[in-house]
Coordinates of C-alpha atoms in Angstrom, one line a residue:
M1 CA 19.4 -39.4 -54.9
G2 CA 16.5 -40.6 -57.1
V3 CA 16.3 -37.3 -59.0
K4 CA 15.6 -37.3 -62.8
P5 CA 17.8 -35.2 -65.1
E6 CA 15.0 -33.0 -66.2
E7 CA 14.0 -32.3 -62.5
Y8 CA 17.6 -31.5 -61.7
A9 CA 17.8 -29.1 -64.7
A10 CA 14.7 -27.2 -63.4
A11 CA 16.3 -26.6 -59.9
K12 CA 18.1 -23.5 -58.9
P13 CA 21.9 -23.6 -59.3
E14 CA 22.3 -23.5 -55.5
A15 CA 19.9 -26.5 -55.1
Q16 CA 21.8 -28.3 -58.0
K17 CA 25.0 -27.9 -56.1
A18 CA 23.6 -29.2 -52.9
L19 CA 22.0 -32.3 -54.7
D20 CA 25.4 -33.0 -56.4
A21 CA 27.1 -32.9 -53.0
A22 CA 24.4 -35.1 -51.4
G23 CA 24.8 -37.7 -54.1
K24 CA 28.5 -37.7 -53.8
A25 CA 28.4 -38.1 -50.0
A26 CA 25.9 -40.9 -50.2
G27 CA 28.1 -42.7 -52.7
E28 CA 31.1 -42.4 -50.3
G29 CA 29.1 -43.8 -47.4
K30 CA 28.7 -40.5 -45.6
P31 CA 25.0 -40.4 -44.8
D32 CA 25.4 -37.5 -42.2
E33 CA 26.9 -35.2 -44.9
A34 CA 24.3 -36.4 -47.4
L35 CA 21.5 -35.3 -44.9
R36 CA 23.2 -31.9 -44.5
Q37 CA 23.2 -31.3 -48.2
L38 CA 19.6 -32.4 -48.7
G39 CA 18.6 -29.9 -46.0
E40 CA 20.4 -27.2 -48.0
A41 CA 18.7 -28.3 -51.2
S42 CA 15.3 -28.0 -49.4
A43 CA 16.2 -24.5 -48.2
Q44 CA 17.1 -23.5 -51.8
G45 CA 13.6 -24.3 -53.1
S46 CA 13.8 -28.0 -54.0
R47 CA 11.8 -29.4 -51.2
E48 CA 10.2 -32.2 -53.2
L49 CA 13.5 -33.3 -54.6
A50 CA 15.1 -33.3 -51.1
E51 CA 12.3 -35.4 -49.8
R52 CA 12.8 -37.9 -52.6
G53 CA 16.5 -37.9 -52.0
L54 CA 15.9 -38.6 -48.3
Q55 CA 13.6 -41.6 -49.1
T56 CA 16.3 -42.9 -51.5
L57 CA 19.1 -42.4 -48.9
A58 CA 17.0 -44.2 -46.2
A59 CA 16.3 -47.2 -48.5
K60 CA 20.0 -47.6 -49.1
Q61 CA 21.0 -47.7 -45.4
P62 CA 21.7 -51.0 -43.7
A63 CA 19.0 -52.3 -41.3
G64 CA 19.2 -50.7 -37.9
P65 CA 17.9 -47.9 -35.7
G66 CA 19.2 -45.1 -37.9
K67 CA 17.4 -46.4 -40.9
D68 CA 14.2 -46.8 -38.8
L69 CA 14.4 -43.2 -37.7
L70 CA 15.0 -41.9 -41.2
Q71 CA 12.0 -43.8 -42.5
N72 CA 9.7 -42.3 -39.9
P73 CA 7.6 -39.5 -41.6
D74 CA 7.7 -37.2 -38.6
I75 CA 11.5 -37.4 -38.2
A76 CA 12.1 -37.2 -42.0
K77 CA 10.2 -34.0 -42.2
K78 CA 12.1 -32.5 -39.2
V79 CA 15.4 -33.6 -40.7
L80 CA 14.9 -31.2 -43.6
D81 CA 13.6 -28.4 -41.4
D82 CA 15.9 -28.5 -38.3
K83 CA 19.6 -28.6 -38.2
G84 CA 19.7 -30.2 -34.7
T85 CA 17.5 -33.1 -35.7
R86 CA 19.4 -33.5 -39.0
D87 CA 22.8 -33.7 -37.1
A88 CA 21.4 -36.1 -34.5
V89 CA 19.9 -38.5 -37.1
G90 CA 23.2 -38.3 -39.0
Q91 CA 25.0 -39.5 -35.9
T92 CA 22.7 -42.5 -35.5
L93 CA 23.5 -43.6 -39.1
G94 CA 27.3 -43.8 -38.3
E95 CA 29.5 -46.7 -37.2
D96 CA 30.8 -45.1 -34.0
P97 CA 28.7 -46.4 -31.0
Q98 CA 29.4 -43.3 -28.9
A99 CA 28.3 -41.0 -31.8
R100 CA 25.1 -43.0 -32.2
L101 CA 24.4 -42.7 -28.5
E102 CA 24.9 -38.9 -28.7
G103 CA 22.4 -38.8 -31.5
F104 CA 19.8 -40.8 -29.6
K105 CA 20.4 -38.5 -26.6
A106 CA 19.9 -35.4 -28.7
L107 CA 16.6 -36.7 -30.2
S108 CA 15.3 -37.8 -26.8
R109 CA 15.4 -34.1 -25.7
D110 CA 12.7 -33.4 -28.3
D111 CA 9.3 -34.0 -26.7
G112 CA 7.7 -34.8 -30.1
L113 CA 10.4 -37.3 -31.2
R114 CA 11.4 -38.8 -27.9
D115 CA 9.3 -42.0 -27.9
T116 CA 10.3 -42.8 -31.5
A117 CA 14.0 -42.1 -30.8
L118 CA 14.1 -44.3 -27.7
K119 CA 12.3 -47.1 -29.4
A120 CA 14.9 -47.1 -32.1
A121 CA 17.7 -46.7 -29.6
G122 CA 16.6 -49.9 -27.9
K123 CA 17.6 -51.8 -31.1
D124 CA 21.1 -50.5 -31.2
P125 CA 23.4 -53.5 -30.4
A126 CA 26.1 -51.4 -28.6
L127 CA 23.5 -49.7 -26.4
Q128 CA 21.8 -53.0 -25.7
Q129 CA 25.0 -54.3 -24.4
S130 CA 25.6 -51.2 -22.2
L131 CA 22.0 -51.5 -20.8
R132 CA 22.6 -55.2 -19.9
S133 CA 25.8 -54.3 -18.1
V134 CA 23.8 -52.2 -15.6
G135 CA 20.8 -54.5 -15.4
L136 CA 18.5 -52.7 -17.8
K137 CA 16.5 -53.8 -20.8
P138 CA 15.7 -52.0 -24.1
E139 CA 12.1 -51.6 -23.1
D140 CA 13.1 -49.7 -20.0
L141 CA 14.0 -46.8 -22.3
T142 CA 10.4 -46.0 -23.1
T143 CA 9.7 -45.2 -19.4
L144 CA 12.3 -42.4 -19.1
G145 CA 10.4 -39.4 -20.3
K146 CA 12.4 -36.1 -20.0
G147 CA 15.1 -37.9 -18.1
A148 CA 16.1 -40.0 -21.0
A149 CA 19.2 -38.0 -22.0
G150 CA 20.6 -38.2 -18.5
V151 CA 19.9 -41.9 -18.2
L152 CA 21.6 -42.7 -21.5
D153 CA 24.6 -40.7 -20.5
S154 CA 24.8 -42.4 -17.1
V155 CA 24.6 -45.8 -18.8
S156 CA 27.4 -44.8 -21.1
Q157 CA 29.6 -43.6 -18.3
L158 CA 29.1 -46.8 -16.3
R159 CA 30.6 -48.9 -19.0
Q160 CA 34.1 -50.3 -18.3
G161 CA 36.6 -47.4 -18.6
G162 CA 33.8 -44.8 -18.0
D163 CA 33.6 -42.2 -15.2
P164 CA 31.3 -43.2 -12.4
Q165 CA 31.4 -39.7 -11.0
K166 CA 30.0 -38.3 -14.3
A167 CA 27.5 -41.2 -14.3
L168 CA 26.2 -40.0 -10.9
G169 CA 26.0 -36.4 -12.2
S170 CA 24.0 -37.6 -15.3
L171 CA 21.6 -39.6 -13.1
K172 CA 21.1 -36.4 -11.1
D173 CA 20.3 -34.5 -14.3
A174 CA 17.9 -37.2 -15.3
I175 CA 16.0 -37.1 -12.0
Q176 CA 16.0 -33.3 -12.1
A177 CA 14.3 -33.5 -15.5
N178 CA 11.9 -36.2 -14.5
P179 CA 11.6 -36.6 -10.6
E180 CA 9.4 -39.7 -11.0
L181 CA 12.5 -41.6 -12.1
A182 CA 13.8 -41.6 -8.5
K183 CA 10.9 -43.9 -7.6
G184 CA 11.6 -46.6 -10.2
D185 CA 14.0 -49.5 -11.0
V186 CA 16.0 -47.6 -13.6
A187 CA 17.5 -45.1 -11.2
K188 CA 17.9 -47.8 -8.5
K189 CA 19.9 -50.0 -10.8
L190 CA 22.1 -47.1 -12.0
L191 CA 22.9 -46.0 -8.5
D192 CA 23.6 -49.6 -7.5
K193 CA 26.1 -49.9 -10.3
A194 CA 27.7 -46.5 -9.5
A195 CA 28.1 -47.4 -5.9
Q196 CA 30.4 -50.3 -6.9
T197 CA 32.8 -48.1 -8.7
L198 CA 32.7 -44.6 -7.1
P199 CA 35.8 -43.7 -5.1
G200 CA 36.3 -42.8 -1.4
L201 CA 33.6 -41.4 0.8
A202 CA 30.9 -41.8 -1.8
K203 CA 31.5 -45.5 -2.1
D204 CA 31.7 -45.9 1.7
L205 CA 28.3 -44.0 2.0
L206 CA 26.5 -45.9 -0.7
T207 CA 27.6 -49.4 0.4
D208 CA 24.3 -49.8 2.3
P209 CA 21.2 -50.4 0.1
K210 CA 19.1 -48.5 2.6
V211 CA 21.3 -45.5 2.3
R212 CA 21.0 -45.7 -1.5
E213 CA 17.2 -45.8 -1.1
Q214 CA 17.2 -42.7 1.0
V215 CA 19.6 -40.9 -1.4
L216 CA 17.2 -41.6 -4.3
A217 CA 14.3 -40.5 -2.1
G218 CA 16.2 -37.2 -1.7
G219 CA 16.1 -36.7 -5.4
A220 CA 18.5 -34.6 -7.5
A221 CA 19.7 -32.6 -4.5
A222 CA 20.8 -35.7 -2.6
L223 CA 22.6 -37.0 -5.6
D224 CA 24.3 -33.7 -6.1
A225 CA 25.5 -33.8 -2.5
V226 CA 26.9 -37.4 -3.0
G227 CA 28.7 -36.1 -6.1
K228 CA 30.5 -33.5 -3.9
L229 CA 32.1 -36.1 -1.7
A230 CA 34.7 -36.9 -4.4
D231 CA 36.3 -33.5 -4.2
G232 CA 38.1 -32.5 -1.0
K233 CA 37.0 -28.9 -1.5
T234 CA 33.3 -29.8 -1.5
Q235 CA 33.2 -32.8 0.8
L236 CA 32.0 -30.9 3.9
D237 CA 29.3 -29.2 1.9
G238 CA 28.1 -32.5 0.5
L239 CA 28.1 -34.2 3.9
A240 CA 26.3 -31.2 5.5
K241 CA 23.6 -31.4 2.9
L242 CA 23.2 -35.1 3.2
A243 CA 23.0 -34.8 7.0
G244 CA 20.0 -32.6 6.5
N245 CA 18.1 -35.8 5.9
E246 CA 17.4 -37.3 9.3
K247 CA 17.4 -40.8 7.9
L248 CA 20.9 -40.4 6.5
R249 CA 22.6 -38.9 9.6
D250 CA 23.9 -42.1 11.1
A251 CA 25.5 -43.1 7.8
V252 CA 27.0 -39.7 7.3
A253 CA 28.3 -39.6 10.9
T254 CA 29.9 -43.1 10.4
V255 CA 31.7 -42.3 7.1
A256 CA 32.6 -38.6 7.5
G257 CA 35.7 -39.1 9.5
K258 CA 37.3 -41.5 7.0
A259 CA 38.6 -38.7 4.8
Q260 CA 41.7 -36.8 6.1
G261 CA 40.4 -33.5 4.8
V262 CA 37.2 -34.0 6.8
K263 CA 39.2 -35.0 9.9
D264 CA 41.2 -31.8 9.6
A265 CA 38.2 -29.6 9.2
L266 CA 36.4 -31.2 12.2
A267 CA 39.5 -30.6 14.3
K268 CA 39.1 -26.9 13.7
V269 CA 35.8 -27.0 15.6
G270 CA 37.2 -29.2 18.3
L271 CA 35.7 -32.5 17.1
E272 CA 37.0 -36.0 16.3
P273 CA 35.2 -38.4 14.0
K274 CA 34.0 -40.4 17.0
D275 CA 32.2 -37.3 18.3
L276 CA 29.9 -37.1 15.2
L277 CA 27.6 -39.8 16.4
A278 CA 27.1 -37.9 19.7
V279 CA 26.1 -34.7 17.8
K280 CA 24.3 -36.4 14.9
D281 CA 21.1 -34.4 15.5
M282 CA 23.1 -31.2 15.0
L283 CA 25.3 -32.8 12.3
P284 CA 24.3 -30.4 9.5
S285 CA 25.2 -27.3 11.5
V286 CA 28.4 -28.8 12.9
L287 CA 29.6 -29.7 9.4
D288 CA 28.6 -26.3 8.1
A289 CA 30.5 -24.6 11.0
A290 CA 33.6 -26.7 10.1
Q291 CA 33.3 -25.6 6.5
K292 CA 33.0 -21.9 7.4
V293 CA 35.9 -22.0 9.8
G294 CA 38.0 -23.4 6.9
A295 CA 36.8 -20.5 4.8
K296 CA 37.6 -18.0 7.6
D297 CA 33.9 -17.0 7.9
F298 CA 34.2 -16.9 11.7
S299 CA 30.9 -15.1 12.3
G300 CA 29.0 -17.6 10.1
A301 CA 30.8 -20.5 11.8
L302 CA 29.7 -19.3 15.2
D303 CA 26.2 -19.0 13.9
S304 CA 26.2 -22.6 12.7
M305 CA 27.8 -23.9 15.9
R306 CA 25.1 -22.4 18.1
E307 CA 22.6 -25.3 17.8
A308 CA 25.3 -27.8 19.0
L309 CA 26.5 -25.4 21.7
Q310 CA 22.9 -25.1 23.1
K311 CA 22.9 -28.9 23.4
G312 CA 25.5 -28.4 26.1
G313 CA 27.9 -31.0 27.5
P314 CA 31.7 -31.3 27.2
L315 CA 31.6 -31.0 23.4
S316 CA 30.5 -27.3 23.8
E317 CA 33.7 -26.4 25.6
K318 CA 35.8 -28.4 23.1
M319 CA 34.1 -26.7 20.1
L320 CA 34.5 -23.1 21.5
G321 CA 38.0 -23.7 22.6
A322 CA 39.1 -25.0 19.2
F323 CA 37.1 -22.2 17.5
A324 CA 38.9 -19.5 19.5
Q325 CA 42.3 -21.1 18.6
Q326 CA 41.5 -20.6 14.9
L327 CA 40.8 -16.9 15.3
P328 CA 43.5 -14.6 13.9
D329 CA 45.3 -12.1 16.2
S330 CA 43.3 -9.3 14.8
M331 CA 40.3 -10.8 16.5
G332 CA 42.0 -11.0 19.9
L333 CA 39.1 -9.2 21.6
G334 CA 36.6 -11.8 20.6
K335 CA 39.0 -14.6 21.4
D336 CA 39.5 -13.2 25.0
I337 CA 35.8 -12.8 25.5
L338 CA 35.2 -16.4 24.6
K339 CA 37.5 -17.5 27.5
D340 CA 35.0 -16.5 30.1
P341 CA 32.6 -19.4 30.9
A342 CA 29.9 -17.0 32.2
V343 CA 30.0 -15.1 29.0
I344 CA 29.8 -18.3 26.9
K345 CA 26.8 -19.5 28.8
E346 CA 25.0 -16.2 28.3
L347 CA 25.9 -16.0 24.6
I348 CA 24.6 -19.5 24.0
N349 CA 21.2 -18.8 25.6
N350 CA 20.6 -15.1 24.8
D351 CA 19.7 -14.3 21.1
E352 CA 20.5 -10.6 21.4
A353 CA 23.9 -11.2 23.1
F354 CA 24.7 -13.9 20.5
A355 CA 24.0 -11.5 17.6
S356 CA 26.3 -8.9 19.2
A357 CA 29.0 -11.5 19.8
K358 CA 29.0 -12.4 16.1
N359 CA 30.0 -8.8 15.3
L360 CA 33.2 -9.4 17.3
F361 CA 34.3 -11.8 14.5
T362 CA 33.2 -9.6 11.6
P363 CA 36.0 -7.2 10.5
G364 CA 35.0 -3.6 10.9
K365 CA 32.1 -4.4 13.3
E366 CA 34.1 -5.2 16.5
L367 CA 33.1 -2.0 18.3
E368 CA 29.5 -2.6 17.4
G369 CA 29.7 -6.0 19.0
V370 CA 31.2 -4.6 22.2
S371 CA 28.5 -2.0 22.3
G372 CA 25.7 -4.6 22.0
L373 CA 27.2 -6.7 24.7
L374 CA 27.4 -3.7 27.1
G375 CA 23.7 -3.5 26.9
N376 CA 23.5 -6.9 28.7
E377 CA 23.8 -6.2 32.4
S378 CA 25.1 -9.7 33.3
L379 CA 27.8 -9.5 30.7
R380 CA 28.8 -5.8 31.1
N381 CA 31.6 -6.0 33.6
S382 CA 33.1 -9.2 32.1
V383 CA 33.2 -7.6 28.7
L384 CA 34.8 -4.4 30.1
D385 CA 37.5 -6.5 31.9
V386 CA 38.5 -7.8 28.5
V387 CA 38.2 -4.4 26.8
G388 CA 40.4 -2.9 29.5
K389 CA 43.2 -5.3 28.6
N390 CA 42.9 -4.8 24.8
P391 CA 45.4 -2.1 23.8
A392 CA 43.7 -1.3 20.5
V393 CA 40.3 -0.7 22.1
Q394 CA 41.8 1.1 25.1
A395 CA 43.5 3.6 22.7
K396 CA 40.2 4.3 20.9
L397 CA 38.3 4.8 24.2
E398 CA 41.1 7.2 25.5
S399 CA 40.8 9.2 22.3
V400 CA 37.2 10.1 23.3
G401 CA 37.9 10.6 27.0
L402 CA 36.8 7.2 28.2
S403 CA 38.2 4.2 29.8
A404 CA 37.0 0.7 30.7
E405 CA 36.9 1.7 34.3
D406 CA 34.8 4.8 33.5
L407 CA 32.3 2.6 31.7
K408 CA 32.1 0.1 34.6
Q409 CA 31.2 3.0 37.0
A410 CA 28.6 4.3 34.5
G411 CA 26.5 1.1 34.9
A412 CA 23.4 1.2 32.8
A413 CA 24.6 4.3 31.0
A414 CA 27.7 2.5 29.7
P415 CA 26.2 1.4 26.4
H416 CA 25.1 5.0 25.6
L417 CA 28.5 6.4 26.5
F418 CA 30.3 3.8 24.4
E419 CA 27.9 4.4 21.4
A420 CA 28.5 8.2 21.7
G421 CA 32.3 7.5 21.5
R422 CA 31.8 5.1 18.6
A423 CA 29.9 7.8 16.7
L424 CA 32.9 10.1 17.0
L425 CA 35.3 7.4 15.9
E426 CA 33.6 5.7 13.0
N427 CA 33.9 8.4 10.4
P428 CA 37.1 10.4 11.0
G429 CA 36.9 13.9 9.6
N430 CA 33.1 13.8 9.5
P431 CA 31.8 12.2 12.7
D432 CA 28.2 11.7 13.4
Y433 CA 28.0 14.3 16.2
R434 CA 24.2 14.2 16.2
K435 CA 24.2 10.5 17.1
A436 CA 26.9 11.2 19.7
L437 CA 24.8 13.9 21.2
D438 CA 21.7 11.7 21.2
E439 CA 23.5 8.9 23.0
L440 CA 25.1 11.4 25.5
G441 CA 21.6 12.7 26.3
Q442 CA 20.5 9.1 27.1
A443 CA 23.5 8.6 29.5
A444 CA 22.3 11.2 32.0
G445 CA 22.7 8.7 34.9
A446 CA 26.5 8.7 34.5
A447 CA 28.8 10.7 36.7
P448 CA 28.9 14.5 35.7
E449 CA 32.6 14.5 35.3
L450 CA 32.4 11.6 32.9
L451 CA 29.7 13.2 30.9
A452 CA 31.8 16.4 30.8
K453 CA 34.8 14.5 29.5
L454 CA 32.9 12.9 26.7
G455 CA 31.0 16.1 26.0
G456 CA 34.2 18.0 25.6
K457 CA 35.3 15.5 22.9
I458 CA 32.0 16.0 21.1
V459 CA 32.3 19.8 21.3
D460 CA 35.7 19.6 19.7
Q461 CA 34.1 17.8 16.7
L462 CA 31.2 20.2 16.2
P463 CA 31.0 21.9 12.8
A464 CA 31.9 25.6 12.7
P465 CA 28.3 26.8 11.9
V466 CA 26.9 25.0 15.0
K467 CA 29.7 26.6 17.2
E468 CA 28.7 30.1 15.7
K469 CA 25.1 29.6 16.7
L470 CA 26.1 28.7 20.2
S471 CA 28.4 31.6 20.5
G472 CA 25.6 33.9 19.4
L473 CA 23.7 32.8 22.5
G474 CA 26.7 33.6 24.8
I475 CA 27.6 29.9 25.1
T476 CA 31.3 29.5 25.2
P477 CA 33.3 26.3 24.6
E478 CA 34.0 26.1 28.3
H479 CA 30.2 26.2 29.0
L480 CA 29.7 23.3 26.6
K481 CA 32.4 21.2 28.0
E482 CA 30.8 21.6 31.5
A483 CA 27.3 21.0 30.2
G484 CA 27.4 17.2 30.5
A485 CA 24.0 15.6 29.8
A486 CA 22.5 19.1 29.0
L487 CA 24.8 19.5 26.0
P488 CA 22.4 18.0 23.4
H489 CA 19.6 20.2 24.6
L490 CA 21.7 23.3 24.5
I491 CA 22.7 22.6 20.9
N492 CA 19.2 21.8 19.9
A493 CA 18.0 25.1 21.5
A494 CA 20.7 27.1 19.7
E495 CA 19.6 25.7 16.3
S496 CA 15.9 26.3 17.1
F497 CA 16.6 29.9 18.1
A498 CA 18.6 30.4 15.0
A499 CA 15.7 29.0 12.9
G500 CA 13.2 31.3 14.6
N501 CA 11.5 28.5 16.5
T502 CA 11.5 30.2 19.9
Q503 CA 8.9 27.9 21.5
D504 CA 10.9 24.7 20.5
A505 CA 14.1 26.4 21.7
L506 CA 12.5 27.2 25.1
K507 CA 11.4 23.5 25.5
E508 CA 15.0 22.4 24.9
M509 CA 16.2 24.9 27.5
G510 CA 13.8 23.5 30.0
Q511 CA 15.3 20.0 29.3
A512 CA 18.8 21.5 29.9
L513 CA 17.9 22.9 33.3
T514 CA 18.8 19.9 35.4
G515 CA 22.3 19.7 34.0
S516 CA 23.3 23.4 33.6
P517 CA 21.0 26.0 35.3
E518 CA 23.7 28.7 35.1
I519 CA 24.2 28.3 31.4
V520 CA 20.4 28.3 30.8
S521 CA 20.3 31.7 32.7
T522 CA 23.0 33.1 30.4
V523 CA 21.3 31.9 27.3
L524 CA 17.8 33.2 28.2
S525 CA 19.2 36.7 28.9
K526 CA 21.1 36.7 25.7
V527 CA 18.0 35.5 23.7
G528 CA 15.9 38.2 25.4
E529 CA 18.2 40.9 24.1
K530 CA 17.7 39.7 20.5
L531 CA 13.9 39.5 20.6
P532 CA 11.7 42.3 19.2
P533 CA 10.0 44.6 21.8
G534 CA 7.1 42.8 23.5
L535 CA 6.1 40.8 26.5
M536 CA 8.6 37.9 25.8
R537 CA 11.5 40.3 25.6
D538 CA 10.4 42.0 28.8
V539 CA 10.2 38.7 30.6
L540 CA 13.6 37.3 29.4
T541 CA 15.5 40.5 30.0
D542 CA 14.3 40.8 33.6
K543 CA 17.3 39.2 35.4
N544 CA 15.4 38.6 38.7
L545 CA 12.5 37.0 36.9
V546 CA 14.8 34.8 34.8
K547 CA 16.5 33.7 37.9
E548 CA 13.2 32.8 39.5
L549 CA 12.1 30.9 36.4
V550 CA 15.3 29.0 36.3

């Protein structure tokens, strides 16, 4: 280690122990261990002795890139200060080519040491041979910048016996770290080499040099997509992402159907491989739809299919027919609605109707989907025909006093009646009676007997305190069940009277007049009796005057 006895004697015991171990490791031809012990000696206060030991160790190494690195002052200093640098340089001093490569890769990640490390790496015989096998030269290494580690790993994986899939991933990492690499010869030559050995779809896609050029132009994201083609679980995702590049669509459409897994996925949306060229402008959305059907995301699949559906033609019918076949029995309502050509046409071209239809294929949102479609006049009767044949929905409607035929007769009021019923159904034990009342109030155009039926169901769900307030005004359950569209106003009036807001209450009573004049008369007389002496009491307790007011 080049340390004199008297210098050794002056060192701390811990430093002496490290120097002993370093000398022993150097004598046994273990330079990496010698470096580790010299780092320890430096940490124990013998920096000068560790530096001299490092110089001596470097001088005794055989000529090569590892020796060059160790004799570089910047690297030598960092070897003693930083464990990562120390370990990496130790690897470059060994006999194992792969270990040396790992050392060069680690050093190339250090911005301050990268250029020196890559210059030394270019002198490594094994690495030179690997570079030649992919058409690169040692001097190419100095152009890599932050992408050096990825390129070195890609070169390593492209050797005979390596993994071209990992090589592609490493090239992606390199371009992600240094996007400029995608424009140069290094990335081109690596992708050319990978294209020769990649399996399946990736190889088929990359056969054309123009396709490889476009993949590189797409950067790390495009390479990542190509990498997904090797795995049956991610093929569709990779193809969909590649198809997002307009210049790659022909190539993607040509090769996509060659994999059985892709064929099977396309069949689920009614397509054959030969159809892909016909829909190439919508290819990303078609492939995404196939992927989502496979994942049973039916609402998302319908969303992705829409662009292709809007294009029209016979493929639209094929796609929707196949899509409907994939739906589980629990989505029978949506499946049946999709059988009506008029409905399909409206869904494809109407954003609001399409958004509602998606809910038919979202568990827990089916009734919301029906409600939205009922708001579309041209769809209403078609949807209600399907609803009337669906036992599950029929049962729910009957539980709130409605039927599909009732809703047909209600016309424009149908969505409000349906929403009122849905408000009663969606939270058993604690229904949203206020929303139900609000929707009932907006359905005033419906037949009185229909309003009364639904109103009766709402009354049954009213909380006890509300019923007490109504009773205090002389309003009986029978009154309420006959009130129809006036029901919301009567309840609001009762709550306003109870809160002492007489003027608000009287406004609500005025709104209730058209639906229930007799009940209003009863309420006004009852209210008059409870008021303190004064003009208001005199007016409201005069039966003839109240009758004239009503």
